[in-house]
XYZ file of C-alpha atoms in Angstrom:
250
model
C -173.370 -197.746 -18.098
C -174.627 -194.525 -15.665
C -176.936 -192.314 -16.363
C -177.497 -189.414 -14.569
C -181.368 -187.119 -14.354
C -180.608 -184.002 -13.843
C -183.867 -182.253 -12.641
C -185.657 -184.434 -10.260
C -189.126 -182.484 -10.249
C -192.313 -183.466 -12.244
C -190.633 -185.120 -15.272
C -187.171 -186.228 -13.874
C -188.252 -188.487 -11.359
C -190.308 -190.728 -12.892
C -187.726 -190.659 -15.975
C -184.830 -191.460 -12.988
C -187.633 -194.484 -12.027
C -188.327 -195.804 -15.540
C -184.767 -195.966 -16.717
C -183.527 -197.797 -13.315
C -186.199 -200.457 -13.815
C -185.252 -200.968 -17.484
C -181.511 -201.986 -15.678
C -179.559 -198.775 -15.502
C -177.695 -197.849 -12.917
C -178.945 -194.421 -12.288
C -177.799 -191.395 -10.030
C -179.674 -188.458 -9.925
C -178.859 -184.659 -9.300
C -181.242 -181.632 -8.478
C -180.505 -178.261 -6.516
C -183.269 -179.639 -3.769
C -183.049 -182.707 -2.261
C -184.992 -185.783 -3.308
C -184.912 -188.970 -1.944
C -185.911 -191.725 -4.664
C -185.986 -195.490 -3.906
C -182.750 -197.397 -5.284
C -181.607 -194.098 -6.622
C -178.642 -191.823 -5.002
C -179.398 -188.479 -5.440
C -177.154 -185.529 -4.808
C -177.856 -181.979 -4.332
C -173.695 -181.017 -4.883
C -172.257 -181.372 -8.280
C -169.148 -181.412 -7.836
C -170.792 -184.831 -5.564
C -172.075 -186.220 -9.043
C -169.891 -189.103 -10.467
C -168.960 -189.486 -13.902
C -171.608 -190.638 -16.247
C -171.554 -192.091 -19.895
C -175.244 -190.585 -20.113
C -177.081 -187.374 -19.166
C -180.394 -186.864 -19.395
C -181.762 -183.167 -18.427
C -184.879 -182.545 -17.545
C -184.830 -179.354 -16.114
C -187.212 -176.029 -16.219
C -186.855 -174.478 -20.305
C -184.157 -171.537 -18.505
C -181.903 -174.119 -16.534
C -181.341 -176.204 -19.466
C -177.873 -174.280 -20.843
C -176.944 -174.263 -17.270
C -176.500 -177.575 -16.738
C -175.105 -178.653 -20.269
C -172.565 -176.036 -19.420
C -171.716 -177.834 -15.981
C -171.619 -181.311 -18.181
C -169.481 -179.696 -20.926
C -166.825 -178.972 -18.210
C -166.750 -182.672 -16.970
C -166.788 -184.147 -19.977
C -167.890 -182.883 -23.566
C -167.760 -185.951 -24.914
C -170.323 -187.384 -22.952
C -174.096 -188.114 -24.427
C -176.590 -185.648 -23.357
C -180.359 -185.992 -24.247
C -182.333 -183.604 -23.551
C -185.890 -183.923 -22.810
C -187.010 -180.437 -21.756
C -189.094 -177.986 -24.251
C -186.959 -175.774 -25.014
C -186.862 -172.704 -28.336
C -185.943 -173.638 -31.754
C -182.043 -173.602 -32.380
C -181.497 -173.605 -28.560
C -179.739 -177.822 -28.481
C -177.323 -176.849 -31.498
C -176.469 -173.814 -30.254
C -175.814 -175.580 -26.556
C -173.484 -178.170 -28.779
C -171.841 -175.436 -30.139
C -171.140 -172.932 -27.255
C -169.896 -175.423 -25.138
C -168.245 -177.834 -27.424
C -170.578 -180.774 -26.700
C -170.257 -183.468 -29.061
C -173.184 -185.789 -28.458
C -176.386 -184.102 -28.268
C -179.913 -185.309 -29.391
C -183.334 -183.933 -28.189
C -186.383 -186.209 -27.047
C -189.150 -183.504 -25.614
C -191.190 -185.501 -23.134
C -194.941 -185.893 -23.722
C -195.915 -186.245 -19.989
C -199.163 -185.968 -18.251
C -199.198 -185.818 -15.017
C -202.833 -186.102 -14.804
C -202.700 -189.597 -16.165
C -199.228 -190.910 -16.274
C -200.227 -194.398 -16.789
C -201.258 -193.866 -20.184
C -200.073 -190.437 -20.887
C -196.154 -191.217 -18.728
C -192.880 -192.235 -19.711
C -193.370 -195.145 -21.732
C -194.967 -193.472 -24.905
C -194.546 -192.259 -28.684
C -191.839 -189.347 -28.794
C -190.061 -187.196 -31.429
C -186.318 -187.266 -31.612
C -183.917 -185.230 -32.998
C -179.580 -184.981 -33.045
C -177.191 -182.904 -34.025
C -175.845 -185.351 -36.263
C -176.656 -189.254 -37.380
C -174.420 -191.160 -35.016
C -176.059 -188.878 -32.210
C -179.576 -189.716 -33.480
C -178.587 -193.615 -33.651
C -177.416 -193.630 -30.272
C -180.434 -192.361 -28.637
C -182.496 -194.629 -30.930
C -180.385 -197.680 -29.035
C -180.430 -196.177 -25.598
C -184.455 -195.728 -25.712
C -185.076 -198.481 -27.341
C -183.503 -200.407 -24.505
C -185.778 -198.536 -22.322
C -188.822 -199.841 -24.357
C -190.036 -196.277 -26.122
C -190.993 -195.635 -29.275
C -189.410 -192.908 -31.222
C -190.498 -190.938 -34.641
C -187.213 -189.424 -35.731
C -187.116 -185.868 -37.046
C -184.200 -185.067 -39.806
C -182.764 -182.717 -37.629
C -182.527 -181.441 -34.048
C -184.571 -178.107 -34.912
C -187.562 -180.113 -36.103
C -187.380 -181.890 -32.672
C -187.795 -178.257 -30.985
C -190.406 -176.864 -32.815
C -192.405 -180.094 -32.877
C -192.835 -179.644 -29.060
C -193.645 -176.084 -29.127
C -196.265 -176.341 -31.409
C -197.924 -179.252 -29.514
C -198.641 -177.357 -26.855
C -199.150 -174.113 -29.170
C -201.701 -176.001 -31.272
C -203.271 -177.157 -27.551
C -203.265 -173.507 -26.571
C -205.336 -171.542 -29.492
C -207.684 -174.922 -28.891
C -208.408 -174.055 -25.437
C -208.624 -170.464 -26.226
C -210.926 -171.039 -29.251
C -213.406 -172.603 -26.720
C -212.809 -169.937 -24.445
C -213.974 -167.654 -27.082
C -217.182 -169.144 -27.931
C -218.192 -169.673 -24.328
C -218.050 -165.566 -24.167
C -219.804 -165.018 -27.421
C -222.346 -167.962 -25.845
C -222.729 -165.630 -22.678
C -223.215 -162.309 -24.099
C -226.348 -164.010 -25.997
C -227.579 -166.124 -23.911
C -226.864 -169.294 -25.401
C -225.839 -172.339 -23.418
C -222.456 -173.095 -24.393
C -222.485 -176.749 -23.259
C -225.240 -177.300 -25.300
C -223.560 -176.024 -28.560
C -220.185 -177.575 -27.456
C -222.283 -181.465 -27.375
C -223.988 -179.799 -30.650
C -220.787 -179.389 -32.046
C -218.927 -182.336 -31.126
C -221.806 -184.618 -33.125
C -219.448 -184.003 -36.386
C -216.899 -186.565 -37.324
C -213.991 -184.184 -37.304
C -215.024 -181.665 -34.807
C -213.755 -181.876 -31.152
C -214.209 -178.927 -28.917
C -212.343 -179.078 -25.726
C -214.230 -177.619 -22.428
C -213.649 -174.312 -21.326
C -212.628 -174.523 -17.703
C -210.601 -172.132 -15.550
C -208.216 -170.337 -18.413
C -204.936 -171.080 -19.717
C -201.921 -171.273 -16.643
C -199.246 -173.015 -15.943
C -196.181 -173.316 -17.156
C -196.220 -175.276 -20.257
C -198.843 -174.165 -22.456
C -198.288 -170.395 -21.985
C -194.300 -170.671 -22.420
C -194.652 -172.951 -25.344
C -196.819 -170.576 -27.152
C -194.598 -167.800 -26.990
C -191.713 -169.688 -27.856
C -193.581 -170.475 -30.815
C -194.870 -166.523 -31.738
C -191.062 -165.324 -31.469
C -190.526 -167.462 -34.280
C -192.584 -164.663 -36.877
C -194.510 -161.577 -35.569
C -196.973 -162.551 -38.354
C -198.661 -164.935 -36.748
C -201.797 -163.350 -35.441
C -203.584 -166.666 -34.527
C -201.201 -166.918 -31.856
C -201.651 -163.688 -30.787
C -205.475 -163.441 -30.960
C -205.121 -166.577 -28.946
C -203.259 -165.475 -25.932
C -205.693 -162.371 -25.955
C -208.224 -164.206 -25.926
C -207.231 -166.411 -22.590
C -206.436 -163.325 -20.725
C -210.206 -161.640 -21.405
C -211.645 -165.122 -20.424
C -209.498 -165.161 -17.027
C -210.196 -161.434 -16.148
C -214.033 -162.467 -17.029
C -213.671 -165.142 -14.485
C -211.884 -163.381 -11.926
C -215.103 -160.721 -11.745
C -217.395 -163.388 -11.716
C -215.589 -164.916 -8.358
C-alpha cells in the first residue's frame, strides 16, 4: 500500500517519517523541495505516482487545492486530512469534488517537544461516513495512534478549532491580568504562583503575545461560527493591547 504526504513542512515530514517506519512505503510531494531519508519526494505532480492513501498536511488555504488535484487522479482514493481547517470545510471538499473517502484526523503537534507532544499521540477523528471512519481507525491503528472518534466529520473540525481557541482566550486572560497587575503596581508573577496554589486553577505565563499561525487562525475560524461570541472577541482585543504595550516598552 502507498501513501503519499502532501505538505512536507512542520507537520508533514515527521508524519512522512512516522508512517515509513511503521512499514509503509511512502512518497512524498510539496511545491519546495525536500529531501527526506528513505523517502522520494517530488516537487511535480503530475511526477507523483498513484497512491491508495493521501494524507494532506498542508497550510488551512492549500487544503481544497490539493484534494482537488487528488480528486482528478482518482476520487476514489482515501484522503485523511490532518490540517485545521473551518467547520463544514472536509464534507464540502467530498462533495465539490466527488471524493468518496474522506475522514479528518487534526494533528496535535508540538514542535517544541515532539517527543511527547509528536506524532504518536491521542487524536480526534472524524468521516464522512462509517466505512470512511473504520478505515482510518485500521490505517492508524497500524501506525500505533490512538484515536477518540467523533460522530461526524464536523465535530472533528470544530474540536481542533476550539483547542487552540480555548488556548487562545487562556493566554490572553493572562495577558490581561499582567496589565491590570502593571497599572497598580502589583507583581504579576507573584499573583500568577498565588493563583496557581488552587487545585483547579492554572494560569499560563504571559510572554511575548499571541503570533503565529495557529492560535490566531484557529480563533477566528472559531468566531465566524456566531458573531455572539464576545469572549472571543474580547480575547483577540485583548492580545493586540498587550503586543502594542510591548512593542512601546522595546
Amino acid at each position: 500500500m502507498k501513501v503519499c504526504v502532501i505538505g512536507l513542512g512542520t507537520i508533514g515530514e515527521p508524519t512522512a517519517e512516522h508512517i515509513h517506519k511503521h512499514g509503509f512505503n511512502v512518497i512524498g510531494y510539496d511545491i519546495i523541495k525536500k529531501n527526506l531519508e528513505d523517502i522520494e519526494t517530488f516537487v511535480d505532480w503530475r511526477q507523483v505516482p498513484p497512491c491508495s492513501i493521501y494524507v494532506v498536511t498542508v497550510t488551512s488555504d492549500r487544503v481544497e487545492d490539493v484534494c482537488k488535484l487528488i480528486s482528478k487522479r482518482d476520487k476514489k482514493s482515501f484522503v485523511l486530512i490532518e490540517s485545521t481547517v473551518p467547520v463544514g470545510t472536509c464534507r464540502n471538499i467530498a462533495k465539490n469534488h466527488g471524493l468518496i473517502n474522506v475522514a479528518h484526523c487534526p494533528h496535535r503537534f508540538w514542535s517544541e517537544d515532539p517527543v511527547n507532544h509528536g506524532i504518536k499521540q491521542l487524536r480526534v477523528i472524524g468521516a464522512i461516513n462509517q466505512e470512511c471512519l473504520e478505515a482510518a481507525h485500521k490505517f492508524y491503528a497500524k501506525l500505533d495512534i490512538t484515536l477518540h472518534a467523533c460522530s461526524s466529520i464536523e465535530v472533528a473540525e470544530l474540536t481542533k478549532i476550539s483547542e487552540n481557541a480555548y488556548r487562545y482566550v487562556q493566554i490572553a486572560f493572562a495577558e490581561e491580568l499582567k496589565m491590570i497587575c502593571e497599572e497598580h503596581n502589583i507583581p504579576f508573577e507573584e499573583t500568577r504562583e498565588a493563583c496557581n496554589t488552587k487545585w483547579n486553577i492554572d494560569l499560563l505565563e504571559a510572554r511575548d503575545g499571541i503570533s503565529g499561525l495557529c492560535l490566531p487562525q484557529d480563533i477566528q475560524f472559531l468566531n465566524r461560527l456566531s458573531r455572539q461570541l464576545s469572549v472571543l472577541d474580547g480575547a483577540i482585543v485583548s492580545n493586540r493591547h498587550y503586543k502594542r504595550r510591548l512593542k512601546n516598552e522595546m
